[in-house]
mmCIF file of C-alpha atoms in Angstrom:
data_model
loop_
_atom_site.group_PDB
_atom_site.id
_atom_site.type_symbol
_atom_site.label_atom_id
_atom_site.label_comp_id
_atom_site.label_asym_id
_atom_site.label_seq_id
_atom_site.Cartn_x
_atom_site.Cartn_y
_atom_site.Cartn_z
ATOM 1 C CA UNK M 1 -71.383 -241.563 34.514
ATOM 2 C CA UNK M 2 -69.359 -241.632 37.736
ATOM 3 C CA UNK M 3 -67.943 -244.994 38.879
ATOM 4 C CA UNK M 4 -70.519 -246.807 40.996
ATOM 5 C CA UNK M 5 -73.408 -244.660 39.785
ATOM 6 C CA UNK M 6 -76.455 -246.075 38.047
ATOM 7 C CA UNK M 7 -79.840 -245.024 36.723
ATOM 8 C CA UNK M 8 -83.255 -245.883 38.129
ATOM 9 C CA UNK M 9 -83.914 -247.995 35.020
ATOM 10 C CA UNK M 10 -80.716 -249.960 35.643
ATOM 11 C CA UNK M 11 -81.712 -250.521 39.272
ATOM 12 C CA UNK M 12 -85.134 -251.779 38.147
ATOM 13 C CA UNK M 13 -83.766 -254.156 35.506
ATOM 14 C CA UNK M 14 -81.100 -255.578 37.812
ATOM 15 C CA UNK M 15 -83.536 -256.004 40.712
ATOM 16 C CA UNK M 16 -85.909 -257.860 38.386
ATOM 17 C CA UNK M 17 -83.116 -260.036 36.978
ATOM 18 C CA UNK M 18 -82.181 -261.164 40.492
ATOM 19 C CA UNK M 19 -85.661 -262.668 40.868
ATOM 20 C CA UNK M 20 -85.160 -265.322 38.160
ATOM 21 C CA UNK M 21 -83.810 -268.576 39.559
ATOM 22 C CA UNK M 22 -81.212 -270.655 37.769
ATOM 23 C CA UNK M 23 -82.851 -273.577 36.003
ATOM 24 C CA UNK M 24 -86.316 -271.995 35.957
ATOM 25 C CA UNK M 25 -88.452 -272.377 32.848
ATOM 26 C CA UNK M 26 -89.447 -268.790 32.124
ATOM 27 C CA UNK M 27 -92.067 -267.499 29.668
ATOM 28 C CA UNK M 28 -90.718 -264.089 28.678
ATOM 29 C CA UNK M 29 -92.473 -260.946 27.472
ATOM 30 C CA UNK M 30 -90.776 -258.515 25.095
ATOM 31 C CA UNK M 31 -89.276 -255.260 26.393
ATOM 32 C CA UNK M 32 -88.414 -254.846 30.059
ATOM 33 C CA UNK M 33 -89.130 -258.522 30.926
ATOM 34 C CA UNK M 34 -86.817 -259.713 28.158
ATOM 35 C CA UNK M 35 -84.033 -257.396 29.309
ATOM 36 C CA UNK M 36 -84.299 -258.660 32.889
ATOM 37 C CA UNK M 37 -84.559 -262.343 31.940
ATOM 38 C CA UNK M 38 -81.598 -262.225 29.568
ATOM 39 C CA UNK M 39 -79.521 -260.298 32.094
ATOM 40 C CA UNK M 40 -80.261 -263.008 34.659
ATOM 41 C CA UNK M 41 -79.106 -265.642 32.168
ATOM 42 C CA UNK M 42 -75.807 -263.776 31.732
ATOM 43 C CA UNK M 43 -75.236 -263.353 35.455
ATOM 44 C CA UNK M 44 -76.488 -266.018 37.878
ATOM 45 C CA UNK M 45 -78.986 -268.108 35.897
ATOM 46 C CA UNK M 46 -77.138 -269.625 32.914
ATOM 47 C CA UNK M 47 -79.421 -272.664 32.964
ATOM 48 C CA UNK M 48 -82.684 -270.712 32.922
ATOM 49 C CA UNK M 49 -84.802 -271.844 29.969
ATOM 50 C CA UNK M 50 -86.261 -268.812 28.213
ATOM 51 C CA UNK M 51 -89.461 -269.405 26.234
ATOM 52 C CA UNK M 52 -91.077 -266.876 23.894
ATOM 53 C CA UNK M 53 -94.616 -267.196 22.557
ATOM 54 C CA UNK M 54 -93.486 -267.459 18.927
ATOM 55 C CA UNK M 55 -92.096 -270.931 19.709
ATOM 56 C CA UNK M 56 -88.396 -270.745 20.747
ATOM 57 C CA UNK M 57 -87.477 -272.846 23.772
ATOM 58 C CA UNK M 58 -84.122 -272.213 25.431
ATOM 59 C CA UNK M 59 -83.424 -269.004 23.519
ATOM 60 C CA UNK M 60 -79.995 -267.468 24.211
ATOM 61 C CA UNK M 61 -79.979 -264.230 22.209
ATOM 62 C CA UNK M 62 -76.686 -262.283 22.311
ATOM 63 C CA UNK M 63 -78.740 -259.077 21.962
ATOM 64 C CA UNK M 64 -82.258 -258.177 23.058
ATOM 65 C CA UNK M 65 -84.906 -259.136 20.504
ATOM 66 C CA UNK M 66 -86.997 -256.482 18.781
ATOM 67 C CA UNK M 67 -90.136 -258.622 18.947
ATOM 68 C CA UNK M 68 -91.297 -262.175 19.601
ATOM 69 C CA UNK M 69 -90.722 -262.801 15.895
ATOM 70 C CA UNK M 70 -87.093 -261.687 15.935
ATOM 71 C CA UNK M 71 -85.032 -264.359 14.167
ATOM 72 C CA UNK M 72 -82.305 -264.218 16.816
ATOM 73 C CA UNK M 73 -84.618 -266.092 19.183
ATOM 74 C CA UNK M 74 -85.119 -269.077 16.903
ATOM 75 C CA UNK M 75 -81.474 -269.060 15.797
ATOM 76 C CA UNK M 76 -80.195 -269.378 19.378
ATOM 77 C CA UNK M 77 -82.902 -271.659 20.815
ATOM 78 C CA UNK M 78 -82.492 -275.290 21.795
ATOM 79 C CA UNK M 79 -85.579 -276.027 19.720
ATOM 80 C CA UNK M 80 -88.531 -274.248 18.137
ATOM 81 C CA UNK M 81 -92.095 -275.517 18.343
ATOM 82 C CA UNK M 82 -95.439 -274.186 17.176
ATOM 83 C CA UNK M 83 -97.217 -271.413 19.070
ATOM 84 C CA UNK M 84 -100.134 -273.741 19.950
ATOM 85 C CA UNK M 85 -97.666 -276.181 21.507
ATOM 86 C CA UNK M 86 -96.019 -273.399 23.503
ATOM 87 C CA UNK M 87 -99.345 -272.423 25.005
ATOM 88 C CA UNK M 88 -101.216 -275.721 25.288
ATOM 89 C CA UNK M 89 -98.430 -278.138 26.229
ATOM 90 C CA UNK M 90 -95.918 -275.910 28.007
ATOM 91 C CA UNK M 91 -97.908 -273.082 29.562
ATOM 92 C CA UNK M 92 -101.402 -274.458 30.108
ATOM 93 C CA UNK M 93 -99.888 -277.872 30.849
ATOM 94 C CA UNK M 94 -98.266 -276.441 33.982
ATOM 95 C CA UNK M 95 -94.673 -276.720 32.730
ATOM 96 C CA UNK M 96 -93.729 -273.018 33.053
ATOM 97 C CA UNK M 97 -92.199 -271.980 36.383
ATOM 98 C CA UNK M 98 -92.169 -268.213 35.873
ATOM 99 C CA UNK M 99 -94.046 -265.789 33.663
ATOM 100 C CA UNK M 100 -92.199 -262.476 33.219
ATOM 101 C CA UNK M 101 -94.577 -259.658 32.225
ATOM 102 C CA UNK M 102 -94.718 -255.904 31.729
ATOM 103 C CA UNK M 103 -97.745 -253.636 32.113
ATOM 104 C CA UNK M 104 -99.217 -250.333 30.988
ATOM 105 C CA UNK M 105 -101.520 -250.090 34.016
ATOM 106 C CA UNK M 106 -101.508 -252.038 37.269
ATOM 107 C CA UNK M 107 -103.845 -251.981 40.256
ATOM 108 C CA UNK M 108 -103.355 -252.811 43.936
ATOM 109 C CA UNK M 109 -104.094 -256.503 43.299
ATOM 110 C CA UNK M 110 -101.579 -256.787 40.446
ATOM 111 C CA UNK M 111 -104.208 -256.968 37.714
ATOM 112 C CA UNK M 112 -102.747 -255.715 34.412
ATOM 113 C CA UNK M 113 -104.163 -253.547 31.637
ATOM 114 C CA UNK M 114 -102.468 -253.485 28.236
ATOM 115 C CA UNK M 115 -105.651 -253.017 26.181
ATOM 116 C CA UNK M 116 -107.211 -249.527 26.411
ATOM 117 C CA UNK M 117 -107.148 -246.294 28.408
ATOM 118 C CA UNK M 118 -110.683 -245.034 28.869
ATOM 119 C CA UNK M 119 -113.930 -246.643 27.788
ATOM 120 C CA UNK M 120 -113.382 -249.857 25.814
ATOM 121 C CA UNK M 121 -115.782 -248.836 23.031
ATOM 122 C CA UNK M 122 -114.449 -245.288 22.744
ATOM 123 C CA UNK M 123 -110.952 -245.395 24.249
ATOM 124 C CA UNK M 124 -108.705 -242.399 24.762
ATOM 125 C CA UNK M 125 -105.713 -244.597 23.948
ATOM 126 C CA UNK M 126 -105.559 -248.005 22.291
ATOM 127 C CA UNK M 127 -102.695 -249.976 23.860
ATOM 128 C CA UNK M 128 -100.691 -252.821 22.233
ATOM 129 C CA UNK M 129 -103.086 -255.480 23.519
ATOM 130 C CA UNK M 130 -102.920 -258.799 25.286
ATOM 131 C CA UNK M 131 -100.561 -261.042 23.335
ATOM 132 C CA UNK M 132 -99.937 -264.102 25.461
ATOM 133 C CA UNK M 133 -100.083 -262.236 28.782
ATOM 134 C CA UNK M 134 -103.592 -263.380 29.845
ATOM 135 C CA UNK M 135 -102.574 -267.035 29.519
ATOM 136 C CA UNK M 136 -99.198 -266.441 31.173
ATOM 137 C CA UNK M 137 -100.775 -264.634 34.126
ATOM 138 C CA UNK M 138 -103.265 -267.446 34.745
ATOM 139 C CA UNK M 139 -101.169 -270.550 34.011
ATOM 140 C CA UNK M 140 -97.557 -269.918 35.074
ATOM 141 C CA UNK M 141 -96.622 -271.252 38.504
ATOM 142 C CA UNK M 142 -95.638 -267.721 39.490
ATOM 143 C CA UNK M 143 -95.537 -264.328 37.793
ATOM 144 C CA UNK M 144 -93.022 -261.481 37.947
ATOM 145 C CA UNK M 145 -94.094 -258.037 36.733
ATOM 146 C CA UNK M 146 -91.693 -255.231 35.814
ATOM 147 C CA UNK M 147 -93.045 -251.732 35.205
ATOM 148 C CA UNK M 148 -92.042 -248.103 35.714
ATOM 149 C CA UNK M 149 -93.985 -246.623 38.618
ATOM 150 C CA UNK M 150 -96.150 -243.523 38.247
ATOM 151 C CA UNK M 151 -99.724 -242.440 38.896
ATOM 152 C CA UNK M 152 -100.420 -243.187 35.227
ATOM 153 C CA UNK M 153 -99.300 -246.805 35.590
ATOM 154 C CA UNK M 154 -100.240 -247.515 39.233
ATOM 155 C CA UNK M 155 -103.957 -246.753 39.219
ATOM 156 C CA UNK M 156 -106.741 -247.184 41.764
ATOM 157 C CA UNK M 157 -109.053 -248.739 39.169
ATOM 158 C CA UNK M 158 -108.103 -250.272 35.836
ATOM 159 C CA UNK M 159 -109.903 -249.171 32.698
ATOM 160 C CA UNK M 160 -109.755 -252.788 31.495
ATOM 161 C CA UNK M 161 -108.367 -256.014 32.966
ATOM 162 C CA UNK M 162 -106.243 -257.691 30.316
ATOM 163 C CA UNK M 163 -104.375 -260.117 32.567
ATOM 164 C CA UNK M 164 -105.521 -261.363 35.954
ATOM 165 C CA UNK M 165 -103.557 -260.758 39.094
ATOM 166 C CA UNK M 166 -105.516 -261.400 42.260
ATOM 167 C CA UNK M 167 -108.755 -259.907 40.847
ATOM 168 C CA UNK M 168 -110.571 -258.345 43.847
ATOM 169 C CA UNK M 169 -108.117 -259.729 46.388
ATOM 170 C CA UNK M 170 -108.269 -262.467 48.988
ATOM 171 C CA UNK M 171 -109.077 -265.840 47.421
ATOM 172 C CA UNK M 172 -110.889 -264.330 44.401
ATOM 173 C CA UNK M 173 -108.312 -265.848 42.057
ATOM 174 C CA UNK M 174 -108.922 -269.355 43.376
ATOM 175 C CA UNK M 175 -112.703 -268.869 43.309
ATOM 176 C CA UNK M 176 -112.442 -267.951 39.642
ATOM 177 C CA UNK M 177 -110.794 -271.330 38.965
ATOM 178 C CA UNK M 178 -107.416 -269.888 37.954
ATOM 179 C CA UNK M 179 -104.746 -272.554 38.329
ATOM 180 C CA UNK M 180 -101.480 -270.564 38.228
ATOM 181 C CA UNK M 181 -99.955 -269.173 41.391
ATOM 182 C CA UNK M 182 -100.196 -265.513 40.433
ATOM 183 C CA UNK M 183 -97.833 -262.570 40.899
ATOM 184 C CA UNK M 184 -95.100 -262.966 43.501
ATOM 185 C CA UNK M 185 -93.404 -259.602 42.957
ATOM 186 C CA UNK M 186 -93.770 -256.320 41.099
ATOM 187 C CA UNK M 187 -90.433 -254.646 40.392
ATOM 188 C CA UNK M 188 -90.410 -250.923 39.584
ATOM 189 C CA UNK M 189 -87.854 -248.137 39.269
ATOM 190 C CA UNK M 190 -88.682 -247.141 42.869
ATOM 191 C CA UNK M 191 -89.245 -250.324 44.831
ATOM 192 C CA UNK M 192 -90.281 -253.976 44.971
ATOM 193 C CA UNK M 193 -93.849 -254.831 45.932
ATOM 194 C CA UNK M 194 -95.205 -258.204 47.004
ATOM 195 C CA UNK M 195 -98.772 -259.385 47.654
ATOM 196 C CA UNK M 196 -99.853 -259.419 51.280
ATOM 197 C CA UNK M 197 -100.593 -263.066 52.195
ATOM 198 C CA UNK M 198 -104.243 -262.611 53.202
ATOM 199 C CA UNK M 199 -105.573 -259.578 51.312
ATOM 200 C CA UNK M 200 -103.308 -260.087 48.263
ATOM 201 C CA UNK M 201 -102.910 -256.315 48.085
ATOM 202 C CA UNK M 202 -99.480 -255.178 46.890
ATOM 203 C CA UNK M 203 -97.335 -253.706 49.649
ATOM 204 C CA UNK M 204 -93.794 -252.343 49.464
ATOM 205 C CA UNK M 205 -91.286 -254.922 50.684
ATOM 206 C CA UNK M 206 -88.104 -253.213 49.503
ATOM 207 C CA UNK M 207 -87.237 -249.622 48.562
ATOM 208 C CA UNK M 208 -84.423 -248.882 46.145
ATOM 209 C CA UNK M 209 -81.470 -246.803 47.393
ATOM 210 C CA UNK M 210 -82.065 -243.030 47.522
ATOM 211 C CA UNK M 211 -85.859 -243.520 47.210
ATOM 212 C CA UNK M 212 -88.146 -242.217 49.975
ATOM 213 C CA UNK M 213 -91.544 -243.417 51.114
ATOM 214 C CA UNK M 214 -93.000 -240.084 50.060
ATOM 215 C CA UNK M 215 -91.728 -240.566 46.483
ATOM 216 C CA UNK M 216 -93.421 -243.952 46.333
ATOM 217 C CA UNK M 217 -96.671 -242.540 47.721
ATOM 218 C CA UNK M 218 -96.659 -239.701 45.185
ATOM 219 C CA UNK M 219 -96.254 -242.125 42.275
ATOM 220 C CA UNK M 220 -99.024 -244.523 43.366
ATOM 221 C CA UNK M 221 -102.720 -244.065 42.562
ATOM 222 C CA UNK M 222 -103.926 -245.730 45.762
ATOM 223 C CA UNK M 223 -102.962 -245.467 49.424
ATOM 224 C CA UNK M 224 -99.871 -247.602 49.294
ATOM 225 C CA UNK M 225 -98.775 -249.524 52.388
ATOM 226 C CA UNK M 226 -95.308 -250.654 53.475
ATOM 227 C CA UNK M 227 -94.281 -253.980 54.969
ATOM 228 C CA UNK M 228 -93.387 -253.749 58.637
ATOM 229 C CA UNK M 229 -90.027 -255.277 57.699
ATOM 230 C CA UNK M 230 -89.482 -253.179 54.562
ATOM 231 C CA UNK M 231 -85.792 -253.146 53.652
ATOM 232 C CA UNK M 232 -83.531 -251.325 51.211
ATOM 233 C CA UNK M 233 -82.815 -253.051 47.898
ATOM 234 C CA UNK M 234 -79.154 -253.957 47.474
ATOM 235 C CA UNK M 235 -77.597 -251.536 44.968
ATOM 236 C CA UNK M 236 -76.271 -252.887 41.671
ATOM 237 C CA UNK M 237 -72.842 -254.450 41.765
ATOM 238 C CA UNK M 238 -70.123 -253.572 39.288
ATOM 239 C CA UNK M 239 -70.541 -256.980 37.610
ATOM 240 C CA UNK M 240 -74.289 -256.499 37.249
ATOM 241 C CA UNK M 241 -73.897 -253.029 35.759
ATOM 242 C CA UNK M 242 -71.140 -254.153 33.385
ATOM 243 C CA UNK M 243 -73.241 -257.075 32.131
ATOM 244 C CA UNK M 244 -76.345 -254.910 31.622
ATOM 245 C CA UNK M 245 -74.472 -252.107 29.870
ATOM 246 C CA UNK M 246 -72.620 -254.556 27.626
ATOM 247 C CA UNK M 247 -75.944 -256.158 26.686
ATOM 248 C CA UNK M 248 -77.463 -252.756 25.930
ATOM 249 C CA UNK M 249 -74.436 -251.687 23.873
ATOM 250 C CA UNK M 250 -74.514 -254.885 21.796
ATOM 251 C CA UNK M 251 -78.247 -254.453 21.273
ATOM 252 C CA UNK M 252 -77.839 -250.834 20.206
ATOM 253 C CA UNK M 253 -75.098 -251.761 17.734
ATOM 254 C CA UNK M 254 -77.081 -254.669 16.322
ATOM 255 C CA UNK M 255 -80.231 -252.600 15.830
ATOM 256 C CA UNK M 256 -78.492 -249.457 14.628
ATOM 257 C CA UNK M 257 -79.382 -247.226 17.581
ATOM 258 C CA UNK M 258 -77.176 -244.890 19.550
ATOM 259 C CA UNK M 259 -78.674 -246.197 22.779
ATOM 260 C CA UNK M 260 -80.763 -249.146 23.966
ATOM 261 C CA UNK M 261 -83.272 -248.789 26.796
ATOM 262 C CA UNK M 262 -83.238 -251.325 29.615
#
């Protein structure tokens, strides 16, 4: 790879990592969310408190965990509590600043599907399921979502709503009695989307370098709109790329793989 070059996956992970504030208490999903959250901890947010649903609080894994039950999370945590305490006291008690989630499908109001593709009773594909995402999406003070963008993932209508975004838009979330603040950003390999203040529909606020509006339109299952002040995402810095690639290399070595995906 040429000096200064980077992949779309690296751009996505770094852009997502930038969103996590130092000192934030963050409930982390496995996969892309975990990569972004741990990269943030290595770069600008050393005091972020990473929580995983298996019970670790303040986890500082030197490599990315394989699952929420990976021992490296408990071994590097400040403390470990029971799963009921994580959910009831920390999450539902309003003590989590940020929920960091992934998605299989997403709609224009940032509702997430990780349950089934097709009819629920006779699905075409059975997805991994909910895990703690429904509770995270409804109880965290704010939610970040990281997902690769395509017409398969950005759909006009979800086959199933696993985790609530803004439901049907507007104040539907509040009317449903949901207490958490909801999604504040969706970070993809093409752009960053944020909910429009009134409609709560996702609109493009930032496009990644070398990405065109037409590319974004082609990979979105609804008529996507762009913020009037849409900007270009800052490209990854050398420090950000070095930290991400070092993390991936350590993870690959630890898990016995030639490569590790972001």
